[in-house]
PDB file of C-alpha atoms in Angstrom:
ATOM      1  CA  MET A   1     126.625  34.329 122.936  1.00  0.00           C
ATOM      2  CA  ILE A   2     127.733  37.917 123.583  1.00  0.00           C
ATOM      3  CA  ASN A   3     130.569  38.539 125.983  1.00  0.00           C
ATOM      4  CA  LYS A   4     129.383  41.294 128.337  1.00  0.00           C
ATOM      5  CA  ASN A   5     132.761  42.003 129.912  1.00  0.00           C
ATOM      6  CA  TYR A   6     134.476  43.044 126.634  1.00  0.00           C
ATOM      7  CA  ASP A   7     137.208  40.555 127.457  1.00  0.00           C
ATOM      8  CA  ASP A   8     137.738  39.863 123.770  1.00  0.00           C
ATOM      9  CA  ILE A   9     138.744  43.478 122.923  1.00  0.00           C
ATOM     10  CA  ILE A  10     139.870  45.012 126.183  1.00  0.00           C
ATOM     11  CA  ASN A  11     143.570  44.323 125.623  1.00  0.00           C
ATOM     12  CA  LEU A  12     143.719  45.167 121.892  1.00  0.00           C
ATOM     13  CA  PRO A  13     146.011  48.098 120.937  1.00  0.00           C
ATOM     14  CA  HIS A  14     144.377  51.501 120.282  1.00  0.00           C
ATOM     15  CA  HIS A  15     143.864  52.164 116.578  1.00  0.00           C
ATOM     16  CA  THR A  16     145.875  55.046 115.122  1.00  0.00           C
ATOM     17  CA  SER A  17     145.089  56.207 111.583  1.00  0.00           C
ATOM     18  CA  LYS A  18     147.940  56.233 109.111  1.00  0.00           C
ATOM     19  CA  THR A  19     146.229  58.843 106.871  1.00  0.00           C
ATOM     20  CA  HIS A  20     144.752  61.308 109.391  1.00  0.00           C
ATOM     21  CA  LYS A  21     146.666  62.965 112.202  1.00  0.00           C
ATOM     22  CA  GLN A  22     145.180  62.898 115.687  1.00  0.00           C
ATOM     23  CA  MET A  23     142.765  65.723 116.536  1.00  0.00           C
ATOM     24  CA  SER A  24     143.902  68.178 119.195  1.00  0.00           C
ATOM     25  CA  ILE A  25     142.118  68.309 122.533  1.00  0.00           C
ATOM     26  CA  TYR A  26     140.937  71.859 121.700  1.00  0.00           C
ATOM     27  CA  ASP A  27     139.322  70.722 118.421  1.00  0.00           C
ATOM     28  CA  ARG A  28     137.717  67.725 120.110  1.00  0.00           C
ATOM     29  CA  ALA A  29     136.236  69.969 122.791  1.00  0.00           C
ATOM     30  CA  ALA A  30     134.890  72.375 120.160  1.00  0.00           C
ATOM     31  CA  GLN A  31     132.711  69.587 118.767  1.00  0.00           C
ATOM     32  CA  PHE A  32     130.736  69.577 121.997  1.00  0.00           C
ATOM     33  CA  SER A  33     130.587  73.314 122.672  1.00  0.00           C
ATOM     34  CA  PRO A  34     127.167  74.999 122.625  1.00  0.00           C
ATOM     35  CA  PHE A  35     125.976  76.468 119.357  1.00  0.00           C
ATOM     36  CA  ALA A  36     123.307  78.938 118.319  1.00  0.00           C
ATOM     37  CA  ALA A  37     120.425  76.773 117.205  1.00  0.00           C
ATOM     38  CA  LEU A  38     118.491  79.872 116.188  1.00  0.00           C
ATOM     39  CA  THR A  39     120.930  82.000 114.222  1.00  0.00           C
ATOM     40  CA  GLY A  40     120.099  85.691 114.527  1.00  0.00           C
ATOM     41  CA  TYR A  41     117.684  85.191 117.419  1.00  0.00           C
ATOM     42  CA  GLU A  42     119.796  87.265 119.798  1.00  0.00           C
ATOM     43  CA  SER A  43     119.820  90.251 117.426  1.00  0.00           C
ATOM     44  CA  VAL A  44     116.029  89.982 117.029  1.00  0.00           C
ATOM     45  CA  ILE A  45     115.625  90.074 120.811  1.00  0.00           C
ATOM     46  CA  GLN A  46     117.901  93.120 121.056  1.00  0.00           C
ATOM     47  CA  GLU A  47     115.970  94.905 118.292  1.00  0.00           C
ATOM     48  CA  THR A  48     112.654  94.151 119.996  1.00  0.00           C
ATOM     49  CA  SER A  49     113.872  95.498 123.322  1.00  0.00           C
ATOM     50  CA  ARG A  50     115.204  98.729 121.773  1.00  0.00           C
ATOM     51  CA  THR A  51     112.853 101.592 122.560  1.00  0.00           C
ATOM     52  CA  THR A  52     111.878 104.539 120.412  1.00  0.00           C
ATOM     53  CA  THR A  53     110.168 107.851 121.153  1.00  0.00           C
ATOM     54  CA  GLN A  54     107.138 109.309 119.455  1.00  0.00           C
ATOM     55  CA  LYS A  55     107.563 112.661 117.717  1.00  0.00           C
ATOM     56  CA  ILE A  56     106.218 115.606 119.724  1.00  0.00           C
ATOM     57  CA  LEU A  57     103.755 117.763 117.834  1.00  0.00           C
ATOM     58  CA  LEU A  58     104.741 121.396 118.230  1.00  0.00           C
ATOM     59  CA  SER A  59     102.263 124.130 118.997  1.00  0.00           C
ATOM     60  CA  GLU A  60     101.683 126.937 116.513  1.00  0.00           C
ATOM     61  CA  ASN A  61     103.685 129.256 118.771  1.00  0.00           C
ATOM     62  CA  GLN A  62     106.680 126.855 118.836  1.00  0.00           C
ATOM     63  CA  VAL A  63     106.583 126.527 115.033  1.00  0.00           C
ATOM     64  CA  ALA A  64     106.446 130.336 114.705  1.00  0.00           C
ATOM     65  CA  VAL A  65     109.507 130.730 116.977  1.00  0.00           C
ATOM     66  CA  ILE A  66     111.488 128.156 114.956  1.00  0.00           C
ATOM     67  CA  ASN A  67     110.512 129.905 111.706  1.00  0.00           C
ATOM     68  CA  GLU A  68     111.600 133.259 113.164  1.00  0.00           C
ATOM     69  CA  LYS A  69     114.948 131.761 114.175  1.00  0.00           C
ATOM     70  CA  LEU A  70     115.429 130.342 110.670  1.00  0.00           C
ATOM     71  CA  LEU A  71     114.709 133.763 109.149  1.00  0.00           C
ATOM     72  CA  ILE A  72     117.294 135.376 111.430  1.00  0.00           C
ATOM     73  CA  LEU A  73     119.897 132.728 110.549  1.00  0.00           C
ATOM     74  CA  ASN A  74     119.121 133.046 106.844  1.00  0.00           C
ATOM     75  CA  GLU A  75     119.921 136.785 106.991  1.00  0.00           C
ATOM     76  CA  CYS A  76     123.238 136.387 108.838  1.00  0.00           C
ATOM     77  CA  LEU A  77     126.290 137.144 106.720  1.00  0.00           C
ATOM     78  CA  GLU A  78     128.511 134.970 108.898  1.00  0.00           C
ATOM     79  CA  GLN A  79     126.744 131.939 110.304  1.00  0.00           C
ATOM     80  CA  PRO A  80     126.981 131.529 114.086  1.00  0.00           C
ATOM     81  CA  LEU A  81     127.504 128.196 115.805  1.00  0.00           C
ATOM     82  CA  ILE A  82     124.058 126.796 116.593  1.00  0.00           C
ATOM     83  CA  THR A  83     122.695 123.842 118.521  1.00  0.00           C
ATOM     84  CA  ILE A  84     119.833 121.997 116.878  1.00  0.00           C
ATOM     85  CA  ILE A  85     117.494 119.568 118.583  1.00  0.00           C
ATOM     86  CA  TYR A  86     115.634 117.475 116.040  1.00  0.00           C
ATOM     87  CA  PHE A  87     113.675 114.245 115.672  1.00  0.00           C
ATOM     88  CA  LYS A  88     115.381 111.444 113.758  1.00  0.00           C
ATOM     89  CA  LYS A  89     112.973 108.804 112.482  1.00  0.00           C
ATOM     90  CA  ASP A  90     113.944 105.188 113.179  1.00  0.00           C
ATOM     91  CA  LYS A  91     114.570 103.136 110.035  1.00  0.00           C
ATOM     92  CA  LYS A  92     113.229  99.877 111.483  1.00  0.00           C
ATOM     93  CA  LYS A  93     110.515 100.811 113.977  1.00  0.00           C
ATOM     94  CA  THR A  94     107.795 103.388 114.379  1.00  0.00           C
ATOM     95  CA  GLY A  95     108.974 106.457 116.222  1.00  0.00           C
ATOM     96  CA  GLY A  96     112.570 107.546 116.572  1.00  0.00           C
ATOM     97  CA  LYS A  97     114.673 109.621 118.926  1.00  0.00           C
ATOM     98  CA  TYR A  98     115.597 113.230 119.550  1.00  0.00           C
ATOM     99  CA  GLN A  99     119.163 114.167 118.740  1.00  0.00           C
ATOM    100  CA  THR A 100     121.247 117.248 119.399  1.00  0.00           C
ATOM    101  CA  ILE A 101     123.854 118.480 116.955  1.00  0.00           C
ATOM    102  CA  GLN A 102     126.045 121.564 116.743  1.00  0.00           C
ATOM    103  CA  GLY A 103     127.203 123.219 113.581  1.00  0.00           C
ATOM    104  CA  LYS A 104     126.827 126.097 111.179  1.00  0.00           C
ATOM    105  CA  ILE A 105     124.163 126.388 108.515  1.00  0.00           C
ATOM    106  CA  LYS A 106     125.262 126.033 104.929  1.00  0.00           C
ATOM    107  CA  LYS A 107     121.835 126.358 103.320  1.00  0.00           C
ATOM    108  CA  ILE A 108     118.133 126.414 104.112  1.00  0.00           C
ATOM    109  CA  ASP A 109     116.431 124.626 101.219  1.00  0.00           C
ATOM    110  CA  GLU A 110     112.829 125.794 101.432  1.00  0.00           C
ATOM    111  CA  THR A 111     111.808 123.874  98.290  1.00  0.00           C
ATOM    112  CA  ASN A 112     112.729 120.500  99.770  1.00  0.00           C
ATOM    113  CA  LYS A 113     112.169 121.722 103.365  1.00  0.00           C
ATOM    114  CA  VAL A 114     115.687 120.733 104.421  1.00  0.00           C
ATOM    115  CA  LEU A 115     118.269 122.436 106.610  1.00  0.00           C
ATOM    116  CA  ILE A 116     121.800 121.646 105.414  1.00  0.00           C
ATOM    117  CA  LEU A 117     124.739 122.132 107.768  1.00  0.00           C
ATOM    118  CA  GLN A 118     128.293 122.894 106.651  1.00  0.00           C
ATOM    119  CA  ASP A 119     129.372 119.318 107.486  1.00  0.00           C
ATOM    120  CA  GLY A 120     126.743 117.993 105.033  1.00  0.00           C
ATOM    121  CA  THR A 121     124.155 116.922 107.621  1.00  0.00           C
ATOM    122  CA  LYS A 122     120.600 117.290 106.309  1.00  0.00           C
ATOM    123  CA  ILE A 123     117.691 117.821 108.675  1.00  0.00           C
ATOM    124  CA  LEU A 124     114.065 118.048 107.606  1.00  0.00           C
ATOM    125  CA  LEU A 125     112.553 121.360 108.672  1.00  0.00           C
ATOM    126  CA  ASP A 126     109.468 119.488 109.906  1.00  0.00           C
ATOM    127  CA  ASP A 127     111.701 117.484 112.294  1.00  0.00           C
ATOM    128  CA  LEU A 128     113.166 120.561 114.043  1.00  0.00           C
ATOM    129  CA  TYR A 129     112.319 120.776 117.720  1.00  0.00           C
ATOM    130  CA  ASP A 130     114.478 123.740 118.709  1.00  0.00           C
ATOM    131  CA  ILE A 131     117.416 125.863 117.566  1.00  0.00           C
ATOM    132  CA  LYS A 132     119.672 127.517 120.118  1.00  0.00           C
ATOM    133  CA  ALA A 133     122.283 130.216 119.535  1.00  0.00           C
ATOM    134  CA  ASP A 134     123.651 133.252 121.357  1.00  0.00           C
ATOM    135  CA  ILE A 135     122.322 135.498 118.590  1.00  0.00           C
ATOM    136  CA  PHE A 136     118.704 134.775 119.583  1.00  0.00           C
ATOM    137  CA  VAL A 137     119.147 136.393 123.021  1.00  0.00           C
ATOM    138  CA  SER A 138     119.236 139.853 121.450  1.00  0.00           C
ATOM    139  CA  TYR A 139     115.976 139.038 119.619  1.00  0.00           C
ATOM    140  CA  ASP A 140     114.371 137.799 122.858  1.00  0.00           C
ATOM    141  CA  LEU A 141     113.771 134.347 121.367  1.00  0.00           C
ATOM    142  CA  GLU A 142     115.562 132.282 124.042  1.00  0.00           C
TER     143      GLU A 142
END
């Protein structure tokens, strides 16, 4: 017959291991703390919620103005400080975002269709949206 009141063990001394030290309260609590059952799920949710922008197709007139500005900059002996607005393609999703950067041109590589700034930044000529500089005011391009 089973004793339901635990009278047979209720007054026995608590067992203490001779080989293992007692676990701290902090470590005992950590055993019951919540855990991420789906590792990486939170980052997937964040990536899904991140928005991108579609690239704007420029008109022929806008492309002509950008090309004119590049010709002017290519002829400058001392490069002026310019502000470039360009489309940067997203590496993980379709689309991307428009970014603005300031700098001076180091080289316009027409073979590879790349604009290289003095700090080493490379921008595809097809991704240019606009180029701004004080020099363009005298050419009536601003």
